[in-house]
Amino acid sequence: MQNIPALETAVARLVTELEYDSIPPEALDGARRLMQDQLAVQIGCAALPWSRAVQELARAAHAPGRAHTTGSGDAMGPADAAFVNATLGHGFEYDDAHRASSSHPGSCVVSAALAIGEELGSSLREVITGIVAGYEVYTRIGVLAAPELLERGFHPHGLLSAFGAAAVTAKMRGFDLERTVHALAIALSHCSGTTEYTSSGGSVKRLHSGIGTRNGIRAAELAAAGITGPTTFLTGGKGFFRTYAGRDAGETAVAAFAPDVPFEITRVWIKPYCCCGINHAYIDGARQLSARAGEIDGIRLGIQTGGDVIIGTRNANAYAPRTIEHLQYSLPFQFALSILGLGNGFRTHHDYMQGRLDLGGGSAVAALARQVKIEVDPELDTGYPGKWVADITVDYRDGTSESIFVDSPLGTAENPMPPADLDAKFRELTSTALGPDRGEKLLRAIKSTDPATTATEFAALLRIP
């Protein structure tokens, strides 16, 4: 085999050399919290219209196999099952996030690992190892490519999930270094997806996770069949970084994959609000202003460049959302919902979809949203790299002003969601579909994560009666 560059070698070694016993306790805890949140979202979002459409499509055209879809329990090949489950898990802007890479690794790596695990008859020990391997490859590549991916209009999750799922599959199938390199290299050919949905909508955004996850598994399957990829898939002149980020990976890239680097999975961001994570710091700030909502004369929101692309002035429908995608990516409306005490969670957005929440031009929310002025502040880019922060100034009719700055919103590693709140979110999403008894049984199984339990035994708990 031709020489493999240092960065590509380091990435592949992270996958091939990772062992369950070498994963630190805090990383194992991160994997457990990730599974708890992601699987609850899959169950809670299984009945959404695009989720049902994807399940019907997969049911009609799937390859045979031993993996199962969450909710319906249809048996199919691992790539097809992971396609469905990752779509469910990314289906309503309520899944985990990773701040520094501006992405959502959980729906990819959890879905891929469980599907591969069922197909192979793996134990949860092997599933968790696959989750960690995929999460670390996905996020560490993503951190190196930030913030340019988002600022250039790419959907980081749509791109990174192919690498994450390929890494999961390579680890769980026991690929050697050379075959792992080719799996990841072939994954490059599957990287796609932009954030145009934030402006003009489109439920295909919900499928970006499923598309990338399926394609990452397929990339590894192609490598197993003997197909090869460009070994300079990250560092080449037409490789990932120069093509998508518009620059090279940087001088510290190889060191980012060293075995003694802290695990990114310890920094899982569990979302308390059912909308784009860039909104979350502003929502936290808005909740502090609700007592004086009726006195507001004007609102200025300082925003980072990448955030403005997604939820701010470069979002064509930020001030006039007409679809659920518009609403979940509208900073003015999410801010107004929070100040007015209407909530930013699963139920609020589901009510909007069902026509039970009026957010039209004559609503109080729309009126308050029109008072919001969004201003890009480059100093926030340089001062808070790898974070999404909120710089809020409110003017009141009595001539006074109030300023709030939030740099670590609720749910982030710096301001983690309390365990009781994480459990409450789990029950909110699972109790209706599973019933309280089955939901509690699943929650206990996740919390214990007995390494000897098989993926098949565990996945059976995810089926909706």
PDB file of C-alpha atoms in Angstrom, residues 97-378:
ATOM      1  CA  ALA A  97     -25.217  18.600  19.768  1.00  0.00           C
ATOM      2  CA  HIS A  98     -21.466  19.116  19.788  1.00  0.00           C
ATOM      3  CA  ARG A  99     -20.590  22.770  20.192  1.00  0.00           C
ATOM      4  CA  ALA A 100     -17.132  22.950  18.693  1.00  0.00           C
ATOM      5  CA  SER A 101     -18.086  21.159  15.466  1.00  0.00           C
ATOM      6  CA  SER A 102     -21.624  22.611  15.202  1.00  0.00           C
ATOM      7  CA  SER A 103     -23.056  19.159  14.618  1.00  0.00           C
ATOM      8  CA  HIS A 104     -25.171  16.301  15.998  1.00  0.00           C
ATOM      9  CA  PRO A 105     -23.105  13.120  16.346  1.00  0.00           C
ATOM     10  CA  GLY A 106     -25.488  11.002  18.424  1.00  0.00           C
ATOM     11  CA  SER A 107     -28.065  10.146  15.779  1.00  0.00           C
ATOM     12  CA  CYS A 108     -25.269   8.893  13.541  1.00  0.00           C
ATOM     13  CA  VAL A 109     -23.050   6.892  15.871  1.00  0.00           C
ATOM     14  CA  VAL A 110     -25.747   5.402  18.120  1.00  0.00           C
ATOM     15  CA  SER A 111     -27.842   4.280  15.144  1.00  0.00           C
ATOM     16  CA  ALA A 112     -24.865   2.855  13.279  1.00  0.00           C
ATOM     17  CA  ALA A 113     -23.458   0.994  16.281  1.00  0.00           C
ATOM     18  CA  LEU A 114     -26.751  -0.620  17.293  1.00  0.00           C
ATOM     19  CA  ALA A 115     -27.539  -1.660  13.720  1.00  0.00           C
ATOM     20  CA  ILE A 116     -24.083  -3.157  13.143  1.00  0.00           C
ATOM     21  CA  GLY A 117     -24.235  -4.723  16.596  1.00  0.00           C
ATOM     22  CA  GLU A 118     -27.526  -6.487  15.862  1.00  0.00           C
ATOM     23  CA  GLU A 119     -26.236  -7.721  12.521  1.00  0.00           C
ATOM     24  CA  LEU A 120     -23.052  -9.130  14.060  1.00  0.00           C
ATOM     25  CA  GLY A 121     -24.567 -10.352  17.345  1.00  0.00           C
ATOM     26  CA  SER A 122     -22.340  -7.963  19.276  1.00  0.00           C
ATOM     27  CA  SER A 123     -22.436  -7.207  22.987  1.00  0.00           C
ATOM     28  CA  LEU A 124     -23.129  -3.739  24.376  1.00  0.00           C
ATOM     29  CA  ARG A 125     -19.427  -3.621  25.225  1.00  0.00           C
ATOM     30  CA  GLU A 126     -18.675  -3.725  21.500  1.00  0.00           C
ATOM     31  CA  VAL A 127     -21.533  -1.356  20.670  1.00  0.00           C
ATOM     32  CA  ILE A 128     -20.279   1.252  23.136  1.00  0.00           C
ATOM     33  CA  THR A 129     -16.741   0.933  21.802  1.00  0.00           C
ATOM     34  CA  GLY A 130     -18.095   1.532  18.301  1.00  0.00           C
ATOM     35  CA  ILE A 131     -20.072   4.557  19.490  1.00  0.00           C
ATOM     36  CA  VAL A 132     -16.989   6.111  21.081  1.00  0.00           C
ATOM     37  CA  ALA A 133     -14.780   5.420  18.046  1.00  0.00           C
ATOM     38  CA  GLY A 134     -17.310   6.954  15.679  1.00  0.00           C
ATOM     39  CA  TYR A 135     -17.996   9.933  17.914  1.00  0.00           C
ATOM     40  CA  GLU A 136     -14.317  10.779  18.241  1.00  0.00           C
ATOM     41  CA  VAL A 137     -13.579  10.544  14.514  1.00  0.00           C
ATOM     42  CA  TYR A 138     -16.697  12.540  13.630  1.00  0.00           C
ATOM     43  CA  THR A 139     -16.162  15.341  16.134  1.00  0.00           C
ATOM     44  CA  ARG A 140     -12.397  15.698  15.904  1.00  0.00           C
ATOM     45  CA  ILE A 141     -12.579  16.086  12.119  1.00  0.00           C
ATOM     46  CA  GLY A 142     -15.461  18.500  12.666  1.00  0.00           C
ATOM     47  CA  VAL A 143     -13.575  20.641  15.167  1.00  0.00           C
ATOM     48  CA  LEU A 144     -10.673  20.976  12.728  1.00  0.00           C
ATOM     49  CA  ALA A 145     -13.076  22.086   9.967  1.00  0.00           C
ATOM     50  CA  ALA A 146     -14.949  24.648  12.104  1.00  0.00           C
ATOM     51  CA  PRO A 147     -16.193  27.306  11.695  1.00  0.00           C
ATOM     52  CA  GLU A 148     -15.705  27.343   7.927  1.00  0.00           C
ATOM     53  CA  LEU A 149     -18.048  24.437   7.137  1.00  0.00           C
ATOM     54  CA  LEU A 150     -21.022  26.254   8.616  1.00  0.00           C
ATOM     55  CA  GLU A 151     -20.025  29.694   7.376  1.00  0.00           C
ATOM     56  CA  ARG A 152     -19.680  28.390   3.798  1.00  0.00           C
ATOM     57  CA  GLY A 153     -23.226  26.995   3.896  1.00  0.00           C
ATOM     58  CA  PHE A 154     -22.506  23.308   4.473  1.00  0.00           C
ATOM     59  CA  HIS A 155     -24.462  21.281   7.016  1.00  0.00           C
ATOM     60  CA  PRO A 156     -21.614  19.874   9.146  1.00  0.00           C
ATOM     61  CA  HIS A 157     -23.696  16.921  10.278  1.00  0.00           C
ATOM     62  CA  GLY A 158     -24.526  15.981   6.703  1.00  0.00           C
ATOM     63  CA  LEU A 159     -20.817  15.811   5.909  1.00  0.00           C
ATOM     64  CA  LEU A 160     -19.381  14.403   9.135  1.00  0.00           C
ATOM     65  CA  SER A 161     -21.903  11.599   9.633  1.00  0.00           C
ATOM     66  CA  ALA A 162     -20.396   9.646   6.717  1.00  0.00           C
ATOM     67  CA  PHE A 163     -17.037   9.610   8.508  1.00  0.00           C
ATOM     68  CA  GLY A 164     -18.625   8.769  11.863  1.00  0.00           C
ATOM     69  CA  ALA A 165     -20.627   5.802  10.567  1.00  0.00           C
ATOM     70  CA  ALA A 166     -17.671   4.494   8.565  1.00  0.00           C
ATOM     71  CA  ALA A 167     -15.528   4.610  11.712  1.00  0.00           C
ATOM     72  CA  VAL A 168     -18.206   2.789  13.754  1.00  0.00           C
ATOM     73  CA  THR A 169     -18.448   0.057  11.141  1.00  0.00           C
ATOM     74  CA  ALA A 170     -14.695  -0.306  10.714  1.00  0.00           C
ATOM     75  CA  LYS A 171     -14.240  -0.672  14.467  1.00  0.00           C
ATOM     76  CA  MET A 172     -17.044  -3.147  15.025  1.00  0.00           C
ATOM     77  CA  ARG A 173     -16.108  -5.259  11.999  1.00  0.00           C
ATOM     78  CA  GLY A 174     -12.466  -5.379  13.103  1.00  0.00           C
ATOM     79  CA  PHE A 175     -10.872  -3.696  10.081  1.00  0.00           C
ATOM     80  CA  ASP A 176      -7.097  -3.334  10.052  1.00  0.00           C
ATOM     81  CA  LEU A 177      -5.430   0.035   9.540  1.00  0.00           C
ATOM     82  CA  GLU A 178      -5.345  -0.137   5.741  1.00  0.00           C
ATOM     83  CA  ARG A 179      -8.981  -1.132   5.348  1.00  0.00           C
ATOM     84  CA  THR A 180     -10.052   1.511   7.889  1.00  0.00           C
ATOM     85  CA  VAL A 181      -8.270   4.175   5.852  1.00  0.00           C
ATOM     86  CA  HIS A 182     -10.140   3.063   2.740  1.00  0.00           C
ATOM     87  CA  ALA A 183     -13.485   3.013   4.559  1.00  0.00           C
ATOM     88  CA  LEU A 184     -12.952   6.612   5.676  1.00  0.00           C
ATOM     89  CA  ALA A 185     -11.589   7.595   2.282  1.00  0.00           C
ATOM     90  CA  ILE A 186     -14.649   6.200   0.502  1.00  0.00           C
ATOM     91  CA  ALA A 187     -16.823   8.056   3.019  1.00  0.00           C
ATOM     92  CA  LEU A 188     -15.424  11.300   1.588  1.00  0.00           C
ATOM     93  CA  SER A 189     -17.264  10.547  -1.650  1.00  0.00           C
ATOM     94  CA  HIS A 190     -20.529  10.543   0.316  1.00  0.00           C
ATOM     95  CA  CYS A 191     -20.115  13.914   2.059  1.00  0.00           C
ATOM     96  CA  SER A 192     -22.979  16.242   1.109  1.00  0.00           C
ATOM     97  CA  GLY A 193     -25.638  18.577   2.429  1.00  0.00           C
ATOM     98  CA  THR A 194     -26.091  22.340   2.781  1.00  0.00           C
ATOM     99  CA  THR A 195     -28.082  24.490   5.191  1.00  0.00           C
ATOM    100  CA  GLU A 196     -30.354  26.044   2.561  1.00  0.00           C
ATOM    101  CA  TYR A 197     -33.257  24.429   4.433  1.00  0.00           C
ATOM    102  CA  THR A 198     -32.897  27.128   7.096  1.00  0.00           C
ATOM    103  CA  SER A 199     -34.108  29.689   4.569  1.00  0.00           C
ATOM    104  CA  SER A 200     -36.550  27.908   2.276  1.00  0.00           C
ATOM    105  CA  GLY A 201     -37.427  24.896   4.429  1.00  0.00           C
ATOM    106  CA  GLY A 202     -37.515  21.274   3.368  1.00  0.00           C
ATOM    107  CA  SER A 203     -38.003  18.187   5.493  1.00  0.00           C
ATOM    108  CA  VAL A 204     -35.009  16.601   3.737  1.00  0.00           C
ATOM    109  CA  LYS A 205     -32.957  18.263   6.469  1.00  0.00           C
ATOM    110  CA  ARG A 206     -34.396  15.649   8.825  1.00  0.00           C
ATOM    111  CA  LEU A 207     -32.871  12.973   6.582  1.00  0.00           C
ATOM    112  CA  HIS A 208     -29.328  14.353   6.471  1.00  0.00           C
ATOM    113  CA  SER A 209     -28.351  12.178   9.418  1.00  0.00           C
ATOM    114  CA  GLY A 210     -29.905   9.070   7.915  1.00  0.00           C
ATOM    115  CA  ILE A 211     -28.353   9.699   4.510  1.00  0.00           C
ATOM    116  CA  GLY A 212     -24.885  10.242   5.951  1.00  0.00           C
ATOM    117  CA  THR A 213     -25.122   7.317   8.360  1.00  0.00           C
ATOM    118  CA  ARG A 214     -26.286   4.881   5.715  1.00  0.00           C
ATOM    119  CA  ASN A 215     -23.607   6.061   3.324  1.00  0.00           C
ATOM    120  CA  GLY A 216     -20.882   5.737   5.958  1.00  0.00           C
ATOM    121  CA  ILE A 217     -21.875   2.122   6.576  1.00  0.00           C
ATOM    122  CA  ARG A 218     -21.949   1.534   2.806  1.00  0.00           C
ATOM    123  CA  ALA A 219     -18.489   3.084   2.512  1.00  0.00           C
ATOM    124  CA  ALA A 220     -17.123   0.562   5.008  1.00  0.00           C
ATOM    125  CA  GLU A 221     -18.910  -2.272   3.219  1.00  0.00           C
ATOM    126  CA  LEU A 222     -17.302  -1.163  -0.049  1.00  0.00           C
ATOM    127  CA  ALA A 223     -13.889  -1.163   1.625  1.00  0.00           C
ATOM    128  CA  ALA A 224     -14.553  -4.688   2.927  1.00  0.00           C
ATOM    129  CA  ALA A 225     -15.344  -5.726  -0.653  1.00  0.00           C
ATOM    130  CA  GLY A 226     -11.977  -4.452  -1.843  1.00  0.00           C
ATOM    131  CA  ILE A 227     -12.898  -1.007  -3.171  1.00  0.00           C
ATOM    132  CA  THR A 228     -10.230   1.588  -2.408  1.00  0.00           C
ATOM    133  CA  GLY A 229     -10.346   5.314  -1.803  1.00  0.00           C
ATOM    134  CA  PRO A 230      -7.876   8.209  -1.955  1.00  0.00           C
ATOM    135  CA  THR A 231      -5.515   7.801   0.977  1.00  0.00           C
ATOM    136  CA  THR A 232      -5.080  11.598   1.131  1.00  0.00           C
ATOM    137  CA  PHE A 233      -8.818  11.997   1.726  1.00  0.00           C
ATOM    138  CA  LEU A 234      -8.270  14.643   4.411  1.00  0.00           C
ATOM    139  CA  THR A 235      -5.013  16.359   3.452  1.00  0.00           C
ATOM    140  CA  GLY A 236      -4.972  16.174  -0.343  1.00  0.00           C
ATOM    141  CA  GLY A 237      -5.242  19.227  -2.567  1.00  0.00           C
ATOM    142  CA  LYS A 238      -8.790  18.102  -3.387  1.00  0.00           C
ATOM    143  CA  GLY A 239      -9.365  16.383  -0.068  1.00  0.00           C
ATOM    144  CA  PHE A 240     -11.900  17.167   2.637  1.00  0.00           C
ATOM    145  CA  PHE A 241     -10.358  20.223   4.259  1.00  0.00           C
ATOM    146  CA  ARG A 242      -9.344  22.152   1.150  1.00  0.00           C
ATOM    147  CA  THR A 243     -12.573  21.350  -0.683  1.00  0.00           C
ATOM    148  CA  TYR A 244     -15.102  21.895   2.097  1.00  0.00           C
ATOM    149  CA  ALA A 245     -13.358  24.222   4.563  1.00  0.00           C
ATOM    150  CA  GLY A 246     -11.320  26.062   1.942  1.00  0.00           C
ATOM    151  CA  ARG A 247      -8.018  25.554   3.783  1.00  0.00           C
ATOM    152  CA  ASP A 248      -5.750  22.842   5.104  1.00  0.00           C
ATOM    153  CA  ALA A 249      -6.335  21.044   8.397  1.00  0.00           C
ATOM    154  CA  GLY A 250      -3.828  23.122  10.360  1.00  0.00           C
ATOM    155  CA  GLU A 251      -0.565  22.416  12.122  1.00  0.00           C
ATOM    156  CA  THR A 252      -2.197  20.817  15.180  1.00  0.00           C
ATOM    157  CA  ALA A 253      -4.362  18.376  13.230  1.00  0.00           C
ATOM    158  CA  VAL A 254      -2.310  15.224  13.841  1.00  0.00           C
ATOM    159  CA  ALA A 255      -2.011  15.959  17.565  1.00  0.00           C
ATOM    160  CA  ALA A 256      -5.831  16.198  17.776  1.00  0.00           C
ATOM    161  CA  PHE A 257      -5.987  12.425  17.255  1.00  0.00           C
ATOM    162  CA  ALA A 258      -3.337  11.458  19.783  1.00  0.00           C
ATOM    163  CA  PRO A 259      -4.444   8.760  22.247  1.00  0.00           C
ATOM    164  CA  ASP A 260      -3.962  11.029  25.272  1.00  0.00           C
ATOM    165  CA  VAL A 261      -6.234  13.821  23.978  1.00  0.00           C
ATOM    166  CA  PRO A 262      -9.394  14.239  26.109  1.00  0.00           C
ATOM    167  CA  PHE A 263     -12.377  12.437  24.632  1.00  0.00           C
ATOM    168  CA  GLU A 264     -14.903  14.690  22.892  1.00  0.00           C
ATOM    169  CA  ILE A 265     -17.730  12.396  24.002  1.00  0.00           C
ATOM    170  CA  THR A 266     -17.282  13.734  27.525  1.00  0.00           C
ATOM    171  CA  ARG A 267     -18.631  17.050  26.172  1.00  0.00           C
ATOM    172  CA  VAL A 268     -22.042  15.862  24.975  1.00  0.00           C
ATOM    173  CA  TRP A 269     -24.562  18.719  24.733  1.00  0.00           C
ATOM    174  CA  ILE A 270     -28.071  17.553  25.660  1.00  0.00           C
ATOM    175  CA  LYS A 271     -30.619  19.998  24.247  1.00  0.00           C
ATOM    176  CA  PRO A 272     -33.420  21.222  26.535  1.00  0.00           C
ATOM    177  CA  TYR A 273     -35.066  23.161  23.694  1.00  0.00           C
ATOM    178  CA  CYS A 274     -36.497  21.731  20.487  1.00  0.00           C
ATOM    179  CA  CYS A 275     -34.760  24.059  18.024  1.00  0.00           C
ATOM    180  CA  CYS A 276     -31.371  24.805  16.515  1.00  0.00           C
ATOM    181  CA  GLY A 277     -28.750  24.806  19.254  1.00  0.00           C
ATOM    182  CA  ILE A 278     -27.448  28.243  18.227  1.00  0.00           C
ATOM    183  CA  ASN A 279     -30.716  29.636  19.633  1.00  0.00           C
ATOM    184  CA  HIS A 280     -30.192  28.108  23.061  1.00  0.00           C
ATOM    185  CA  ALA A 281     -28.016  30.761  24.699  1.00  0.00           C
ATOM    186  CA  TYR A 282     -30.512  33.413  23.581  1.00  0.00           C
ATOM    187  CA  ILE A 283     -33.410  31.383  24.963  1.00  0.00           C
ATOM    188  CA  ASP A 284     -31.663  31.107  28.326  1.00  0.00           C
ATOM    189  CA  GLY A 285     -31.196  34.878  28.320  1.00  0.00           C
ATOM    190  CA  ALA A 286     -34.776  35.551  27.259  1.00  0.00           C
ATOM    191  CA  ARG A 287     -36.136  33.519  30.158  1.00  0.00           C
ATOM    192  CA  GLN A 288     -34.502  36.045  32.488  1.00  0.00           C
ATOM    193  CA  LEU A 289     -36.445  38.878  30.825  1.00  0.00           C
ATOM    194  CA  SER A 290     -39.972  37.472  30.904  1.00  0.00           C
ATOM    195  CA  ALA A 291     -41.105  39.489  33.925  1.00  0.00           C
ATOM    196  CA  ARG A 292     -40.803  42.728  31.906  1.00  0.00           C
ATOM    197  CA  ALA A 293     -41.966  41.393  28.533  1.00  0.00           C
ATOM    198  CA  GLY A 294     -44.722  43.998  28.249  1.00  0.00           C
ATOM    199  CA  GLU A 295     -42.300  46.893  28.771  1.00  0.00           C
ATOM    200  CA  ILE A 296     -39.877  46.148  25.949  1.00  0.00           C
ATOM    201  CA  ASP A 297     -39.180  48.889  23.415  1.00  0.00           C
ATOM    202  CA  GLY A 298     -36.375  47.237  21.451  1.00  0.00           C
ATOM    203  CA  ILE A 299     -34.055  44.224  21.442  1.00  0.00           C
ATOM    204  CA  ARG A 300     -30.530  43.963  20.074  1.00  0.00           C
ATOM    205  CA  LEU A 301     -28.977  40.515  19.684  1.00  0.00           C
ATOM    206  CA  GLY A 302     -25.259  40.321  18.929  1.00  0.00           C
ATOM    207  CA  ILE A 303     -24.459  37.171  16.981  1.00  0.00           C
ATOM    208  CA  GLN A 304     -21.476  35.259  15.623  1.00  0.00           C
ATOM    209  CA  THR A 305     -20.895  35.001  11.878  1.00  0.00           C
ATOM    210  CA  GLY A 306     -21.762  31.311  11.602  1.00  0.00           C
ATOM    211  CA  GLY A 307     -24.828  31.734  13.761  1.00  0.00           C
ATOM    212  CA  ASP A 308     -26.092  34.536  11.533  1.00  0.00           C
ATOM    213  CA  VAL A 309     -25.949  32.184   8.540  1.00  0.00           C
ATOM    214  CA  ILE A 310     -28.265  29.707  10.255  1.00  0.00           C
ATOM    215  CA  ILE A 311     -30.702  31.586  12.512  1.00  0.00           C
ATOM    216  CA  GLY A 312     -30.116  35.268  11.754  1.00  0.00           C
ATOM    217  CA  THR A 313     -30.200  37.780   8.932  1.00  0.00           C
ATOM    218  CA  ARG A 314     -28.997  35.304   6.293  1.00  0.00           C
ATOM    219  CA  ASN A 315     -32.007  33.130   7.049  1.00  0.00           C
ATOM    220  CA  ALA A 316     -34.638  34.311   4.552  1.00  0.00           C
ATOM    221  CA  ASN A 317     -37.596  33.483   6.811  1.00  0.00           C
ATOM    222  CA  ALA A 318     -36.200  34.391  10.217  1.00  0.00           C
ATOM    223  CA  TYR A 319     -38.834  37.112  10.675  1.00  0.00           C
ATOM    224  CA  ALA A 320     -41.722  35.369   8.918  1.00  0.00           C
ATOM    225  CA  PRO A 321     -41.619  31.590   9.469  1.00  0.00           C
ATOM    226  CA  ARG A 322     -44.192  29.610   7.511  1.00  0.00           C
ATOM    227  CA  THR A 323     -43.039  26.047   8.171  1.00  0.00           C
ATOM    228  CA  ILE A 324     -41.720  24.111  11.153  1.00  0.00           C
ATOM    229  CA  GLU A 325     -38.205  24.240   9.670  1.00  0.00           C
ATOM    230  CA  HIS A 326     -38.424  28.036   9.453  1.00  0.00           C
ATOM    231  CA  LEU A 327     -39.563  28.277  13.073  1.00  0.00           C
ATOM    232  CA  GLN A 328     -36.881  26.000  14.500  1.00  0.00           C
ATOM    233  CA  TYR A 329     -34.214  28.114  12.777  1.00  0.00           C
ATOM    234  CA  SER A 330     -35.635  31.552  13.559  1.00  0.00           C
ATOM    235  CA  LEU A 331     -33.797  33.443  16.286  1.00  0.00           C
ATOM    236  CA  PRO A 332     -36.394  36.281  16.541  1.00  0.00           C
ATOM    237  CA  PHE A 333     -39.273  33.859  17.011  1.00  0.00           C
ATOM    238  CA  GLN A 334     -37.463  31.501  19.396  1.00  0.00           C
ATOM    239  CA  PHE A 335     -36.416  34.520  21.464  1.00  0.00           C
ATOM    240  CA  ALA A 336     -39.975  35.848  21.509  1.00  0.00           C
ATOM    241  CA  LEU A 337     -41.469  32.468  22.429  1.00  0.00           C
ATOM    242  CA  SER A 338     -39.130  32.310  25.410  1.00  0.00           C
ATOM    243  CA  ILE A 339     -39.768  35.849  26.676  1.00  0.00           C
ATOM    244  CA  LEU A 340     -43.528  35.351  26.436  1.00  0.00           C
ATOM    245  CA  GLY A 341     -43.359  32.103  28.384  1.00  0.00           C
ATOM    246  CA  LEU A 342     -44.741  29.929  25.591  1.00  0.00           C
ATOM    247  CA  GLY A 343     -41.823  27.508  25.734  1.00  0.00           C
ATOM    248  CA  ASN A 344     -39.327  26.206  23.213  1.00  0.00           C
ATOM    249  CA  GLY A 345     -39.755  22.487  23.735  1.00  0.00           C
ATOM    250  CA  PHE A 346     -41.199  19.491  21.956  1.00  0.00           C
ATOM    251  CA  ARG A 347     -44.828  20.290  22.739  1.00  0.00           C
ATOM    252  CA  THR A 348     -44.638  23.917  21.585  1.00  0.00           C
ATOM    253  CA  HIS A 349     -43.268  22.969  18.188  1.00  0.00           C
ATOM    254  CA  HIS A 350     -45.630  20.044  17.800  1.00  0.00           C
ATOM    255  CA  ASP A 351     -48.557  22.371  18.562  1.00  0.00           C
ATOM    256  CA  TYR A 352     -47.336  24.749  15.849  1.00  0.00           C
ATOM    257  CA  MET A 353     -47.218  21.884  13.342  1.00  0.00           C
ATOM    258  CA  GLN A 354     -50.756  20.871  14.276  1.00  0.00           C
ATOM    259  CA  GLY A 355     -52.122  24.399  13.945  1.00  0.00           C
ATOM    260  CA  ARG A 356     -52.776  24.786  17.668  1.00  0.00           C
ATOM    261  CA  LEU A 357     -50.269  27.634  18.092  1.00  0.00           C
ATOM    262  CA  ASP A 358     -50.822  30.772  16.021  1.00  0.00           C
ATOM    263  CA  LEU A 359     -47.577  32.502  15.124  1.00  0.00           C
ATOM    264  CA  GLY A 360     -48.950  34.538  12.231  1.00  0.00           C
ATOM    265  CA  GLY A 361     -48.207  38.206  11.626  1.00  0.00           C
ATOM    266  CA  GLY A 362     -50.897  39.353  14.047  1.00  0.00           C
ATOM    267  CA  SER A 363     -49.748  37.193  16.955  1.00  0.00           C
ATOM    268  CA  ALA A 364     -48.014  38.518  20.073  1.00  0.00           C
ATOM    269  CA  VAL A 365     -44.977  36.398  19.237  1.00  0.00           C
ATOM    270  CA  ALA A 366     -44.648  37.904  15.770  1.00  0.00           C
ATOM    271  CA  ALA A 367     -45.070  41.427  17.170  1.00  0.00           C
ATOM    272  CA  LEU A 368     -42.276  40.902  19.681  1.00  0.00           C
ATOM    273  CA  ALA A 369     -40.072  39.211  17.060  1.00  0.00           C
ATOM    274  CA  ARG A 370     -40.322  42.336  14.920  1.00  0.00           C
ATOM    275  CA  GLN A 371     -38.655  44.278  17.731  1.00  0.00           C
ATOM    276  CA  VAL A 372     -35.543  42.086  17.502  1.00  0.00           C
ATOM    277  CA  LYS A 373     -32.536  43.513  15.678  1.00  0.00           C
ATOM    278  CA  ILE A 374     -29.742  41.049  14.891  1.00  0.00           C
ATOM    279  CA  GLU A 375     -26.201  42.357  14.485  1.00  0.00           C
ATOM    280  CA  VAL A 376     -23.143  40.320  13.523  1.00  0.00           C
ATOM    281  CA  ASP A 377     -20.279  40.947  15.941  1.00  0.00           C
ATOM    282  CA  PRO A 378     -16.901  39.630  14.694  1.00  0.00           C
TER     283      PRO A 378
END
